[in-house]
């Protein structure tokens, strides 16, 4: 009996020893080896600290920057990516930082960005989002990898071709007109007829409405609206959690917030599955066998039709067939979640910052209004024929996304040992691409890099900067955002209708405070003072 007990103790101690050795290797030995590896290549960074890496310093730098008052300036890099701005001045544009024991290489050189996103993209995979974000964005194009991602992309991408999206213009226009008519009914707050409206809040509501109409169409609109009301609650809870100090495993704790978030996630999936089944049944009705004729002009119908044409969708199927090739009803559920999360947040933020910029720069606001009145008239919603004529608005949107990109950074992970330019990158190293820093780099954009100048896009995106990889608001390469055409189409319609009906300026209560909470947003909202234009304004403009 004593010998058995002794052997048991030896086994336990050996197990503890092995665990301690592995832990020591992860939190001490490997980071030191990687620091030395990059040091030999001339890459430095703030020193690694066991367990926490540089997170404590990062948080301290960012808290200090966000506490300082922000002038009315577009030079937002020192505030928004303060840790990058601080360490770049010390270590140069390519430097090493640590998220716990995980190495992260900051890369802002456009030639290296070309390799990461284009020529060697197969070596780098998408970084896994925080679990709270994953729950919101779904297990779709935003988060999938490998063959399954490629299969989903092939099926879904045609849905977002501009020719297909033009059918959504009436639904988008209806939602936008309803919004501005509500604004017109609101009581003026001054004798001049101005009314203050927080466009950040209003555009979130609008983009949620538009994505619901676009995704589900007229027949399932009310059901879809209820589904996305639940997902909006999820977003609120995620934002609350991001404002707290997150501990490993926090989401598993039996808190009221976590329990409610999990219930909402189950309800969203269940409701979406029912909507998809309803749409699928309608398509399969007798006499409606042509997939081009058996669906409405909505994205859900087009996804189902596309999957039918490729013979990959079966509502009752399992996971058989070629790896990653099957596109099931569950897959469509996840893609619907992704469309709502990304479509709502990205487009609303783009519209918010563009409106703020036009309020700050009345000369460009007038130029955009003149273009809209010329091509669309004083009250008509833009049509598929007039949308492509709004060149000035396209330039303004591009400049807005350059100065205030929705996502301020992107992260990729080396799947194996790789060469990046002249750097040897160990497997598992994360690559931080500071999109905001690239967009504000004077070497790429000139001495006016932090100034609002839409004219730099007059000859198109490719010629706007000194390097074609300098502009990446929707990402680059194979994983470029599939919904960018829809986001830009929606933004053009919204801006055109607003410019037809209002002139606007920053409200006296506006506080310039760009901040990051998943995406770039105005921390204190975006109150704008709107003044209605007379309906005859457009005719006078066209005749002048």
mmCIF file of N, CA and C in Angstrom, residues 49-155:
data_model
loop_
_atom_site.group_PDB
_atom_site.id
_atom_site.type_symbol
_atom_site.label_atom_id
_atom_site.label_comp_id
_atom_site.label_asym_id
_atom_site.label_seq_id
_atom_site.Cartn_x
_atom_site.Cartn_y
_atom_site.Cartn_z
ATOM 1 N N UNK A 49 7.279 41.700 -20.188
ATOM 2 C CA UNK A 49 7.095 41.445 -18.762
ATOM 3 C C UNK A 49 6.312 40.144 -18.598
ATOM 4 N N UNK A 50 6.782 39.241 -17.752
ATOM 5 C CA UNK A 50 6.125 37.933 -17.621
ATOM 6 C C UNK A 50 4.627 38.057 -17.365
ATOM 7 N N UNK A 51 3.887 37.174 -18.002
ATOM 8 C CA UNK A 51 2.427 37.046 -17.887
ATOM 9 C C UNK A 51 1.681 38.182 -18.601
ATOM 10 N N UNK A 52 1.960 39.436 -18.264
ATOM 11 C CA UNK A 52 1.152 40.550 -18.782
ATOM 12 C C UNK A 52 1.694 41.145 -20.070
ATOM 13 N N UNK A 53 2.950 40.866 -20.407
ATOM 14 C CA UNK A 53 3.523 41.473 -21.604
ATOM 15 C C UNK A 53 3.583 42.991 -21.450
ATOM 16 N N UNK A 54 3.034 43.716 -22.445
ATOM 17 C CA UNK A 54 3.024 45.190 -22.396
ATOM 18 C C UNK A 54 1.622 45.747 -22.193
ATOM 19 N N UNK A 55 0.683 44.878 -21.803
ATOM 20 C CA UNK A 55 -0.719 45.302 -21.706
ATOM 21 C C UNK A 55 -0.885 46.420 -20.679
ATOM 22 N N UNK A 56 -0.214 46.308 -19.548
ATOM 23 C CA UNK A 56 -0.370 47.318 -18.503
ATOM 24 C C UNK A 56 0.097 48.692 -19.014
ATOM 25 N N UNK A 57 1.242 48.722 -19.696
ATOM 26 C CA UNK A 57 1.744 49.989 -20.238
ATOM 27 C C UNK A 57 0.797 50.542 -21.308
ATOM 28 N N UNK A 58 0.288 49.620 -22.133
ATOM 29 C CA UNK A 58 -0.623 50.027 -23.196
ATOM 30 C C UNK A 58 -1.863 50.701 -22.640
ATOM 31 N N UNK A 59 -2.464 50.057 -21.653
ATOM 32 C CA UNK A 59 -3.685 50.605 -21.044
ATOM 33 C C UNK A 59 -3.397 51.961 -20.421
ATOM 34 N N UNK A 60 -2.247 52.087 -19.759
ATOM 35 C CA UNK A 60 -1.885 53.349 -19.121
ATOM 36 C C UNK A 60 -1.737 54.458 -20.163
ATOM 37 N N UNK A 61 -1.070 54.165 -21.272
ATOM 38 C CA UNK A 61 -0.877 55.161 -22.336
ATOM 39 C C UNK A 61 -2.213 55.579 -22.927
ATOM 40 N N UNK A 62 -3.084 54.602 -23.172
ATOM 41 C CA UNK A 62 -4.372 54.901 -23.803
ATOM 42 C C UNK A 62 -5.297 55.674 -22.856
ATOM 43 N N UNK A 63 -5.297 55.315 -21.567
ATOM 44 C CA UNK A 63 -6.127 56.041 -20.610
ATOM 45 C C UNK A 63 -5.677 57.492 -20.484
ATOM 46 N N UNK A 64 -4.377 57.687 -20.466
ATOM 47 C CA UNK A 64 -3.848 59.049 -20.365
ATOM 48 C C UNK A 64 -4.254 59.866 -21.589
ATOM 49 N N UNK A 65 -4.116 59.281 -22.796
ATOM 50 C CA UNK A 65 -4.447 59.995 -24.031
ATOM 51 C C UNK A 65 -5.929 60.335 -24.103
ATOM 52 N N UNK A 66 -6.790 59.387 -23.702
ATOM 53 C CA UNK A 66 -8.234 59.612 -23.807
ATOM 54 C C UNK A 66 -8.738 60.615 -22.769
ATOM 55 N N UNK A 67 -7.956 60.822 -21.704
ATOM 56 C CA UNK A 67 -8.375 61.770 -20.672
ATOM 57 C C UNK A 67 -8.087 63.216 -21.065
ATOM 58 N N UNK A 68 -7.196 63.414 -22.033
ATOM 59 C CA UNK A 68 -6.840 64.766 -22.446
ATOM 60 C C UNK A 68 -7.903 65.331 -23.389
ATOM 61 N N UNK A 69 -8.203 66.626 -23.298
ATOM 62 C CA UNK A 69 -9.175 67.212 -24.235
ATOM 63 C C UNK A 69 -8.635 67.172 -25.657
ATOM 64 N N UNK A 70 -9.523 66.879 -26.609
ATOM 65 C CA UNK A 70 -9.129 66.736 -28.011
ATOM 66 C C UNK A 70 -9.493 68.010 -28.764
ATOM 67 N N UNK A 71 -8.534 68.662 -29.427
ATOM 68 C CA UNK A 71 -8.883 69.839 -30.224
ATOM 69 C C UNK A 71 -9.711 69.439 -31.442
ATOM 70 N N UNK A 72 -10.329 70.419 -32.082
ATOM 71 C CA UNK A 72 -11.136 70.149 -33.266
ATOM 72 C C UNK A 72 -10.201 69.937 -34.448
ATOM 73 N N UNK A 73 -9.591 68.760 -34.459
ATOM 74 C CA UNK A 73 -8.546 68.447 -35.440
ATOM 75 C C UNK A 73 -8.740 67.011 -35.909
ATOM 76 N N UNK A 74 -8.229 66.719 -37.112
ATOM 77 C CA UNK A 74 -8.293 65.354 -37.637
ATOM 78 C C UNK A 74 -7.025 64.563 -37.326
ATOM 79 N N UNK A 75 -6.118 65.153 -36.581
ATOM 80 C CA UNK A 75 -4.898 64.457 -36.175
ATOM 81 C C UNK A 75 -5.218 63.599 -34.956
ATOM 82 N N UNK A 76 -5.922 62.505 -35.194
ATOM 83 C CA UNK A 76 -6.478 61.709 -34.090
ATOM 84 C C UNK A 76 -5.604 60.524 -33.692
ATOM 85 N N UNK A 77 -4.532 60.250 -34.435
ATOM 86 C CA UNK A 77 -3.688 59.095 -34.123
ATOM 87 C C UNK A 77 -3.142 59.131 -32.694
ATOM 88 N N UNK A 78 -2.635 60.270 -32.200
ATOM 89 C CA UNK A 78 -2.099 60.275 -30.816
ATOM 90 C C UNK A 78 -3.136 59.937 -29.763
ATOM 91 N N UNK A 79 -4.421 60.122 -30.061
ATOM 92 C CA UNK A 79 -5.471 59.801 -29.100
ATOM 93 C C UNK A 79 -5.989 58.380 -29.285
ATOM 94 N N UNK A 80 -6.254 57.996 -30.543
ATOM 95 C CA UNK A 80 -6.957 56.738 -30.817
ATOM 96 C C UNK A 80 -6.030 55.534 -30.768
ATOM 97 N N UNK A 81 -4.846 55.646 -31.382
ATOM 98 C CA UNK A 81 -3.838 54.573 -31.311
ATOM 99 C C UNK A 81 -2.626 55.123 -30.583
ATOM 100 N N UNK A 82 -2.851 55.593 -29.361
ATOM 101 C CA UNK A 82 -1.810 56.304 -28.618
ATOM 102 C C UNK A 82 -0.594 55.425 -28.338
ATOM 103 N N UNK A 83 -0.798 54.134 -28.043
ATOM 104 C CA UNK A 83 0.332 53.254 -27.753
ATOM 105 C C UNK A 83 1.209 53.101 -28.992
ATOM 106 N N UNK A 84 0.579 52.974 -30.168
ATOM 107 C CA UNK A 84 1.365 52.855 -31.406
ATOM 108 C C UNK A 84 2.122 54.159 -31.671
ATOM 109 N N UNK A 85 1.436 55.280 -31.558
ATOM 110 C CA UNK A 85 2.053 56.586 -31.788
ATOM 111 C C UNK A 85 3.246 56.789 -30.854
ATOM 112 N N UNK A 86 3.088 56.397 -29.588
ATOM 113 C CA UNK A 86 4.146 56.570 -28.580
ATOM 114 C C UNK A 86 5.349 55.693 -28.892
ATOM 115 N N UNK A 87 5.115 54.410 -29.126
ATOM 116 C CA UNK A 87 6.239 53.489 -29.319
ATOM 117 C C UNK A 87 6.876 53.622 -30.693
ATOM 118 N N UNK A 88 6.135 54.079 -31.688
ATOM 119 C CA UNK A 88 6.740 54.293 -33.005
ATOM 120 C C UNK A 88 7.838 55.348 -32.926
ATOM 121 N N UNK A 89 7.597 56.400 -32.123
ATOM 122 C CA UNK A 89 8.600 57.456 -31.989
ATOM 123 C C UNK A 89 9.890 56.919 -31.352
ATOM 124 N N UNK A 90 9.767 55.865 -30.562
ATOM 125 C CA UNK A 90 10.933 55.307 -29.870
ATOM 126 C C UNK A 90 11.611 54.216 -30.688
ATOM 127 N N UNK A 91 10.794 53.327 -31.294
ATOM 128 C CA UNK A 91 11.347 52.112 -31.903
ATOM 129 C C UNK A 91 11.233 52.064 -33.427
ATOM 130 N N UNK A 92 10.601 53.060 -34.037
ATOM 131 C CA UNK A 92 10.434 53.022 -35.486
ATOM 132 C C UNK A 92 9.112 52.392 -35.884
ATOM 133 N N UNK A 93 8.836 52.360 -37.198
ATOM 134 C CA UNK A 93 7.538 51.918 -37.704
ATOM 135 C C UNK A 93 7.265 50.438 -37.548
ATOM 136 N N UNK A 94 8.305 49.611 -37.477
ATOM 137 C CA UNK A 94 8.149 48.163 -37.271
ATOM 138 C C UNK A 94 8.750 47.815 -35.916
ATOM 139 N N UNK A 95 7.905 47.439 -34.974
ATOM 140 C CA UNK A 95 8.402 47.147 -33.621
ATOM 141 C C UNK A 95 7.592 46.002 -33.011
ATOM 142 N N UNK A 96 8.110 45.435 -31.920
ATOM 143 C CA UNK A 96 7.519 44.256 -31.285
ATOM 144 C C UNK A 96 6.868 44.653 -29.967
ATOM 145 N N UNK A 97 5.609 44.223 -29.785
ATOM 146 C CA UNK A 97 4.931 44.390 -28.503
ATOM 147 C C UNK A 97 4.367 43.047 -28.078
ATOM 148 N N UNK A 98 3.905 42.973 -26.824
ATOM 149 C CA UNK A 98 3.465 41.695 -26.260
ATOM 150 C C UNK A 98 2.076 41.817 -25.658
ATOM 151 N N UNK A 99 1.195 40.912 -26.079
ATOM 152 C CA UNK A 99 -0.122 40.760 -25.442
ATOM 153 C C UNK A 99 -0.037 39.511 -24.581
ATOM 154 N N UNK A 100 0.283 39.709 -23.304
ATOM 155 C CA UNK A 100 0.620 38.559 -22.484
ATOM 156 C C UNK A 100 1.874 37.937 -23.081
ATOM 157 N N UNK A 101 1.930 36.613 -23.210
ATOM 158 C CA UNK A 101 3.108 35.968 -23.793
ATOM 159 C C UNK A 101 3.055 35.850 -25.314
ATOM 160 N N UNK A 102 2.079 36.523 -25.950
ATOM 161 C CA UNK A 102 1.939 36.434 -27.407
ATOM 162 C C UNK A 102 2.628 37.615 -28.077
ATOM 163 N N UNK A 103 3.598 37.352 -28.982
ATOM 164 C CA UNK A 103 4.281 38.449 -29.666
ATOM 165 C C UNK A 103 3.404 39.040 -30.761
ATOM 166 N N UNK A 104 3.438 40.357 -30.873
ATOM 167 C CA UNK A 104 2.669 41.049 -31.908
ATOM 168 C C UNK A 104 3.589 42.072 -32.578
ATOM 169 N N UNK A 105 3.794 41.902 -33.868
ATOM 170 C CA UNK A 105 4.690 42.770 -34.628
ATOM 171 C C UNK A 105 3.877 43.853 -35.320
ATOM 172 N N UNK A 106 4.159 45.120 -34.997
ATOM 173 C CA UNK A 106 3.477 46.241 -35.650
ATOM 174 C C UNK A 106 4.109 46.474 -37.011
ATOM 175 N N UNK A 107 3.269 46.485 -38.062
ATOM 176 C CA UNK A 107 3.751 46.597 -39.443
ATOM 177 C C UNK A 107 2.960 47.683 -40.152
ATOM 178 N N UNK A 108 3.637 48.759 -40.572
ATOM 179 C CA UNK A 108 2.965 49.850 -41.280
ATOM 180 C C UNK A 108 3.567 50.119 -42.649
ATOM 181 N N UNK A 109 4.600 49.377 -43.031
ATOM 182 C CA UNK A 109 5.224 49.541 -44.349
ATOM 183 C C UNK A 109 4.279 49.001 -45.416
ATOM 184 N N UNK A 110 3.882 49.809 -46.416
ATOM 185 C CA UNK A 110 2.911 49.327 -47.413
ATOM 186 C C UNK A 110 3.394 48.127 -48.228
ATOM 187 N N UNK A 111 4.703 47.978 -48.404
ATOM 188 C CA UNK A 111 5.201 46.806 -49.127
ATOM 189 C C UNK A 111 5.003 45.537 -48.311
ATOM 190 N N UNK A 112 5.199 45.634 -47.010
ATOM 191 C CA UNK A 112 4.947 44.482 -46.143
ATOM 192 C C UNK A 112 3.447 44.202 -46.058
ATOM 193 N N UNK A 113 2.632 45.254 -46.053
ATOM 194 C CA UNK A 113 1.183 45.081 -46.048
ATOM 195 C C UNK A 113 0.734 44.368 -47.318
ATOM 196 N N UNK A 114 1.375 44.671 -48.437
ATOM 197 C CA UNK A 114 1.045 43.983 -49.697
ATOM 198 C C UNK A 114 1.280 42.479 -49.562
ATOM 199 N N UNK A 115 2.395 42.106 -48.933
ATOM 200 C CA UNK A 115 2.683 40.680 -48.751
ATOM 201 C C UNK A 115 1.640 40.024 -47.842
ATOM 202 N N UNK A 116 1.295 40.693 -46.749
ATOM 203 C CA UNK A 116 0.363 40.105 -45.773
ATOM 204 C C UNK A 116 -1.007 39.869 -46.393
ATOM 205 N N UNK A 117 -1.493 40.840 -47.165
ATOM 206 C CA UNK A 117 -2.864 40.767 -47.678
ATOM 207 C C UNK A 117 -2.953 40.184 -49.090
ATOM 208 N N UNK A 118 -1.850 40.232 -49.859
ATOM 209 C CA UNK A 118 -1.926 39.794 -51.250
ATOM 210 C C UNK A 118 -0.963 38.653 -51.566
ATOM 211 N N UNK A 119 0.297 38.984 -51.811
ATOM 212 C CA UNK A 119 1.210 38.018 -52.423
ATOM 213 C C UNK A 119 1.497 36.810 -51.544
ATOM 214 N N UNK A 120 1.432 36.968 -50.216
ATOM 215 C CA UNK A 120 1.683 35.831 -49.325
ATOM 216 C C UNK A 120 0.540 35.649 -48.330
ATOM 217 N N UNK A 121 -0.663 36.000 -48.754
ATOM 218 C CA UNK A 121 -1.800 35.966 -47.822
ATOM 219 C C UNK A 121 -2.080 34.570 -47.290
ATOM 220 N N UNK A 122 -1.688 33.533 -48.041
ATOM 221 C CA UNK A 122 -1.945 32.163 -47.589
ATOM 222 C C UNK A 122 -1.137 31.808 -46.339
ATOM 223 N N UNK A 123 -0.101 32.602 -46.025
ATOM 224 C CA UNK A 123 0.730 32.326 -44.856
ATOM 225 C C UNK A 123 0.168 32.931 -43.574
ATOM 226 N N UNK A 124 -0.817 33.818 -43.726
ATOM 227 C CA UNK A 124 -1.318 34.550 -42.569
ATOM 228 C C UNK A 124 -2.824 34.379 -42.456
ATOM 229 N N UNK A 125 -3.299 34.015 -41.283
ATOM 230 C CA UNK A 125 -4.727 33.799 -41.075
ATOM 231 C C UNK A 125 -5.324 34.908 -40.233
ATOM 232 N N UNK A 126 -6.633 35.014 -40.309
ATOM 233 C CA UNK A 126 -7.335 36.048 -39.549
ATOM 234 C C UNK A 126 -7.208 35.769 -38.060
ATOM 235 N N UNK A 127 -7.000 36.829 -37.333
ATOM 236 C CA UNK A 127 -6.932 36.755 -35.871
ATOM 237 C C UNK A 127 -8.314 36.459 -35.311
ATOM 238 N N UNK A 128 -8.383 35.568 -34.319
ATOM 239 C CA UNK A 128 -9.674 35.232 -33.714
ATOM 240 C C UNK A 128 -10.144 36.362 -32.810
ATOM 241 N N UNK A 129 -11.370 36.822 -33.062
ATOM 242 C CA UNK A 129 -11.924 37.916 -32.280
ATOM 243 C C UNK A 129 -12.169 37.479 -30.846
ATOM 244 N N UNK A 130 -12.346 38.465 -29.981
ATOM 245 C CA UNK A 130 -12.768 38.203 -28.608
ATOM 246 C C UNK A 130 -14.076 37.405 -28.639
ATOM 247 N N UNK A 131 -14.261 36.449 -27.718
ATOM 248 C CA UNK A 131 -15.481 35.623 -27.735
ATOM 249 C C UNK A 131 -16.771 36.422 -27.752
ATOM 250 N N UNK A 132 -16.790 37.576 -27.074
ATOM 251 C CA UNK A 132 -18.001 38.400 -27.092
ATOM 252 C C UNK A 132 -18.286 38.927 -28.493
ATOM 253 N N UNK A 133 -17.226 39.317 -29.190
ATOM 254 C CA UNK A 133 -17.400 39.806 -30.561
ATOM 255 C C UNK A 133 -17.779 38.647 -31.477
ATOM 256 N N UNK A 134 -17.168 37.485 -31.279
ATOM 257 C CA UNK A 134 -17.492 36.313 -32.095
ATOM 258 C C UNK A 134 -18.972 35.979 -31.992
ATOM 259 N N UNK A 135 -19.521 36.101 -30.801
ATOM 260 C CA UNK A 135 -20.943 35.806 -30.616
ATOM 261 C C UNK A 135 -21.805 36.754 -31.440
ATOM 262 N N UNK A 136 -21.367 38.017 -31.555
ATOM 263 C CA UNK A 136 -22.114 39.007 -32.320
ATOM 264 C C UNK A 136 -21.937 38.817 -33.822
ATOM 265 N N UNK A 137 -20.701 38.617 -34.259
ATOM 266 C CA UNK A 137 -20.433 38.577 -35.691
ATOM 267 C C UNK A 137 -20.778 37.232 -36.312
ATOM 268 N N UNK A 138 -21.050 36.231 -35.485
ATOM 269 C CA UNK A 138 -21.431 34.933 -36.020
ATOM 270 C C UNK A 138 -20.248 34.170 -36.588
ATOM 271 N N UNK A 139 -20.485 32.913 -36.875
ATOM 272 C CA UNK A 139 -19.439 32.057 -37.432
ATOM 273 C C UNK A 139 -19.570 32.058 -38.953
ATOM 274 N N UNK A 140 -19.451 33.253 -39.529
ATOM 275 C CA UNK A 140 -19.601 33.421 -40.971
ATOM 276 C C UNK A 140 -18.347 33.973 -41.597
ATOM 277 N N UNK A 141 -18.511 34.749 -42.681
ATOM 278 C CA UNK A 141 -17.363 35.247 -43.422
ATOM 279 C C UNK A 141 -16.405 36.058 -42.560
ATOM 280 N N UNK A 142 -16.914 36.749 -41.552
ATOM 281 C CA UNK A 142 -16.058 37.580 -40.720
ATOM 282 C C UNK A 142 -15.054 36.765 -39.913
ATOM 283 N N UNK A 143 -15.400 35.518 -39.603
ATOM 284 C CA UNK A 143 -14.543 34.750 -38.703
ATOM 285 C C UNK A 143 -14.061 33.414 -39.274
ATOM 286 N N UNK A 144 -14.702 32.920 -40.331
ATOM 287 C CA UNK A 144 -14.296 31.625 -40.887
ATOM 288 C C UNK A 144 -12.890 31.675 -41.482
ATOM 289 N N UNK A 145 -12.280 30.494 -41.600
ATOM 290 C CA UNK A 145 -10.954 30.378 -42.203
ATOM 291 C C UNK A 145 -10.957 29.201 -43.181
ATOM 292 N N UNK A 146 -9.921 29.141 -44.001
ATOM 293 C CA UNK A 146 -9.669 27.971 -44.831
ATOM 294 C C UNK A 146 -10.729 27.691 -45.880
ATOM 295 N N UNK A 147 -10.966 26.394 -46.122
ATOM 296 C CA UNK A 147 -11.853 25.968 -47.207
ATOM 297 C C UNK A 147 -13.290 26.419 -46.985
ATOM 298 N N UNK A 148 -13.746 26.376 -45.740
ATOM 299 C CA UNK A 148 -15.133 26.767 -45.496
ATOM 300 C C UNK A 148 -15.334 28.251 -45.783
ATOM 301 N N UNK A 149 -14.357 29.067 -45.398
ATOM 302 C CA UNK A 149 -14.450 30.498 -45.720
ATOM 303 C C UNK A 149 -14.491 30.694 -47.233
ATOM 304 N N UNK A 150 -13.609 29.999 -47.956
ATOM 305 C CA UNK A 150 -13.558 30.147 -49.413
ATOM 306 C C UNK A 150 -14.879 29.734 -50.058
ATOM 307 N N UNK A 151 -15.484 28.649 -49.548
ATOM 308 C CA UNK A 151 -16.761 28.193 -50.109
ATOM 309 C C UNK A 151 -17.860 29.219 -49.851
ATOM 310 N N UNK A 152 -17.924 29.750 -48.647
ATOM 311 C CA UNK A 152 -18.923 30.775 -48.323
ATOM 312 C C UNK A 152 -18.725 32.016 -49.183
ATOM 313 N N UNK A 153 -17.480 32.403 -49.358
ATOM 314 C CA UNK A 153 -17.186 33.610 -50.141
ATOM 315 C C UNK A 153 -17.654 33.435 -51.586
ATOM 316 N N UNK A 154 -17.412 32.268 -52.157
ATOM 317 C CA UNK A 154 -17.821 32.034 -53.552
ATOM 318 C C UNK A 154 -19.336 32.126 -53.707
ATOM 319 N N UNK A 155 -20.062 31.634 -52.728
ATOM 320 C CA UNK A 155 -21.526 31.620 -52.815
ATOM 321 C C UNK A 155 -22.115 33.001 -52.545
#
